[in-house]
Short mmCIF file of C-alpha atoms in Angstrom, two decimals:
data_model
loop_
_atom_site.label_atom_id
_atom_site.label_comp_id
_atom_site.label_asym_id
_atom_site.label_seq_id
_atom_site.Cartn_x
_atom_site.Cartn_y
_atom_site.Cartn_z
CA MET A 19 -10.82 18.43 -0.25
CA THR A 20 -9.06 15.92 -2.48
CA PRO A 21 -10.49 12.53 -3.41
CA THR A 22 -8.62 9.52 -2.09
CA ALA A 23 -8.39 6.08 -3.58
CA THR A 24 -9.65 3.19 -1.53
CA ILE A 25 -8.22 -0.26 -1.47
CA PRO A 26 -10.82 -3.03 -1.90
CA PHE A 27 -11.26 -5.31 1.10
CA GLN A 28 -8.96 -8.33 0.90
CA PRO A 29 -10.37 -11.13 3.05
CA VAL A 30 -8.08 -13.20 5.22
CA PRO A 31 -7.43 -16.61 3.61
CA GLU A 32 -9.81 -19.31 4.83
CA ARG A 33 -8.47 -21.98 7.16
CA PRO A 34 -10.19 -25.32 7.66
CA GLN A 35 -12.39 -25.09 10.74
CA PRO A 36 -12.31 -27.85 13.37
CA ALA A 37 -15.52 -29.41 14.62
CA LEU A 38 -17.29 -27.18 17.15
CA GLY A 39 -16.40 -29.39 20.11
CA GLU A 40 -12.72 -29.39 19.09
CA ARG A 41 -12.31 -25.63 18.74
CA GLY A 42 -9.59 -23.83 20.60
CA TRP A 43 -11.44 -20.59 21.34
CA LEU A 44 -9.45 -17.37 21.19
CA LEU A 45 -7.81 -17.04 24.57
CA GLU A 46 -4.13 -16.28 24.40
CA CYS A 47 -2.99 -13.70 21.81
CA ARG A 48 -1.95 -10.46 23.48
CA CYS A 49 0.26 -9.05 20.74
CA ALA A 50 -0.67 -6.62 17.97
CA ARG A 51 0.38 -8.78 15.01
CA PRO A 52 -3.07 -10.14 13.92
CA VAL A 53 -4.38 -6.57 13.76
CA THR A 54 -1.32 -4.96 12.19
CA ASP A 55 -1.04 -7.68 9.54
CA LEU A 56 -4.71 -7.18 8.58
CA LEU A 57 -4.48 -3.39 8.47
CA HIS A 58 -1.14 -3.29 6.64
CA ALA A 59 -2.60 -5.62 3.98
CA GLN A 60 -5.46 -3.12 3.56
CA GLY A 61 -3.06 -0.23 2.87
CA TRP A 62 -3.17 1.34 6.34
CA ASP A 63 -0.17 3.13 7.83
CA VAL A 64 1.25 1.15 10.76
CA VAL A 65 3.83 2.85 12.99
CA THR A 66 5.45 1.68 16.23
CA ASP A 67 6.66 4.41 18.57
CA LEU A 68 9.65 4.33 20.90
CA ASP A 69 7.45 3.04 23.77
CA CYS A 70 6.35 0.00 21.68
CA ASN A 71 2.84 1.41 21.19
CA VAL A 72 1.44 0.76 17.71
CA HIS A 73 -0.54 3.41 15.81
CA CYS A 74 -2.53 2.61 12.65
CA SER A 75 -4.35 5.02 10.32
CA SER A 76 -6.76 4.16 7.53
CA PRO A 77 -5.88 5.39 4.03
CA ASP A 78 -8.45 8.21 4.34
CA ARG A 79 -7.17 9.09 7.86
CA ARG A 80 -10.68 8.78 9.33
CA VAL A 81 -10.03 5.67 11.42
CA TYR A 82 -7.31 5.37 14.04
CA VAL A 83 -6.40 2.10 15.76
CA GLY A 84 -3.97 2.17 18.65
CA PHE A 85 -2.39 -0.75 20.50
CA LEU A 86 -1.15 1.09 23.57
CA PRO A 87 0.43 -1.32 26.08
CA GLU A 88 2.72 1.38 27.50
CA SER A 89 0.06 4.04 28.09
CA ARG A 90 -1.87 5.30 31.11
CA GLU A 91 -5.03 3.99 29.45
CA ALA A 92 -3.62 0.44 29.43
CA ALA A 93 -3.13 0.67 33.19
CA ARG A 94 -6.88 1.37 33.38
CA GLY A 95 -7.68 -1.66 31.20
CA GLU A 96 -7.90 0.01 27.78
CA LEU A 97 -5.28 -1.64 25.58
CA TRP A 98 -6.87 -1.16 22.15
CA HIS A 99 -8.33 2.17 21.00
CA ILE A 100 -10.40 2.60 17.83
CA HIS A 101 -11.58 6.08 16.81
CA VAL A 102 -13.72 6.89 13.78
CA THR A 103 -14.16 10.50 12.68
CA ASP A 104 -16.66 12.27 10.43
CA LYS A 105 -15.48 14.05 7.30
CA ASP A 106 -15.15 17.25 9.31
CA GLY A 107 -12.79 15.54 11.78
CA ALA A 108 -15.22 15.28 14.70
CA THR A 109 -15.27 11.96 16.58
CA ALA A 110 -18.17 9.87 15.26
CA TRP A 111 -17.62 6.98 17.68
CA HIS A 112 -14.91 5.07 19.47
CA GLN A 113 -14.36 1.65 20.96
CA THR A 114 -11.80 0.27 23.38
CA PHE A 115 -10.80 -3.30 24.15
CA GLY A 116 -8.97 -4.48 27.25
CA PRO A 117 -5.90 -6.68 27.60
CA ASP A 118 -8.03 -9.82 27.96
CA THR A 119 -9.50 -9.39 24.47
CA PRO A 120 -7.53 -11.55 22.00
CA ALA A 121 -5.97 -9.62 19.13
CA GLN A 122 -7.76 -11.93 16.67
CA ALA A 123 -11.11 -10.70 18.07
CA VAL A 124 -10.02 -7.08 17.57
CA ALA A 125 -8.90 -7.98 14.02
CA GLY A 126 -12.33 -9.55 13.38
CA PHE A 127 -14.04 -6.37 14.60
CA LEU A 128 -11.88 -4.28 12.28
CA ALA A 129 -12.33 -6.65 9.33
CA THR A 130 -16.08 -6.18 9.68
CA LEU A 131 -15.68 -2.40 9.87
CA ILE A 132 -13.57 -2.47 6.70
CA ALA A 133 -15.99 -4.81 4.90
CA PHE A 134 -18.88 -2.35 5.43
CA PRO A 135 -17.46 0.99 4.29
CA THR A 136 -20.86 2.63 3.84
CA ARG A 137 -22.09 4.91 6.57
CA TYR A 138 -25.69 3.80 6.47
CA CYS A 139 -27.35 0.64 7.70
CA THR A 140 -29.90 -1.03 5.41
CA CYS A 141 -32.50 -0.91 8.19
CA VAL A 142 -32.58 2.91 8.19
#
């Protein structure tokens, strides 16, 4: 086993927030760009295959994120796939998001995952 360097979390630049009643809630983004931009900035590998599916791997190779619009899973309503593995390579947990989930929401989920790199919760 070789140690790997980690890249510190780089938060997305703040944008001025509109008043609550004037918000345009996330409704429309169905591309991968908000997620791939975030992950690429964090040092993740981002690869697009010939079918236009996007595959992302964390620097330690323990987290996989797939944007799979041209897969059988997408036909079943699973557009985004996130898999986290233990150090031994066994699946620790996974999460999927459907095509109605805005990419910014998936990016927010991943930003939180990246921001809390420790395995343990403080309530344990």
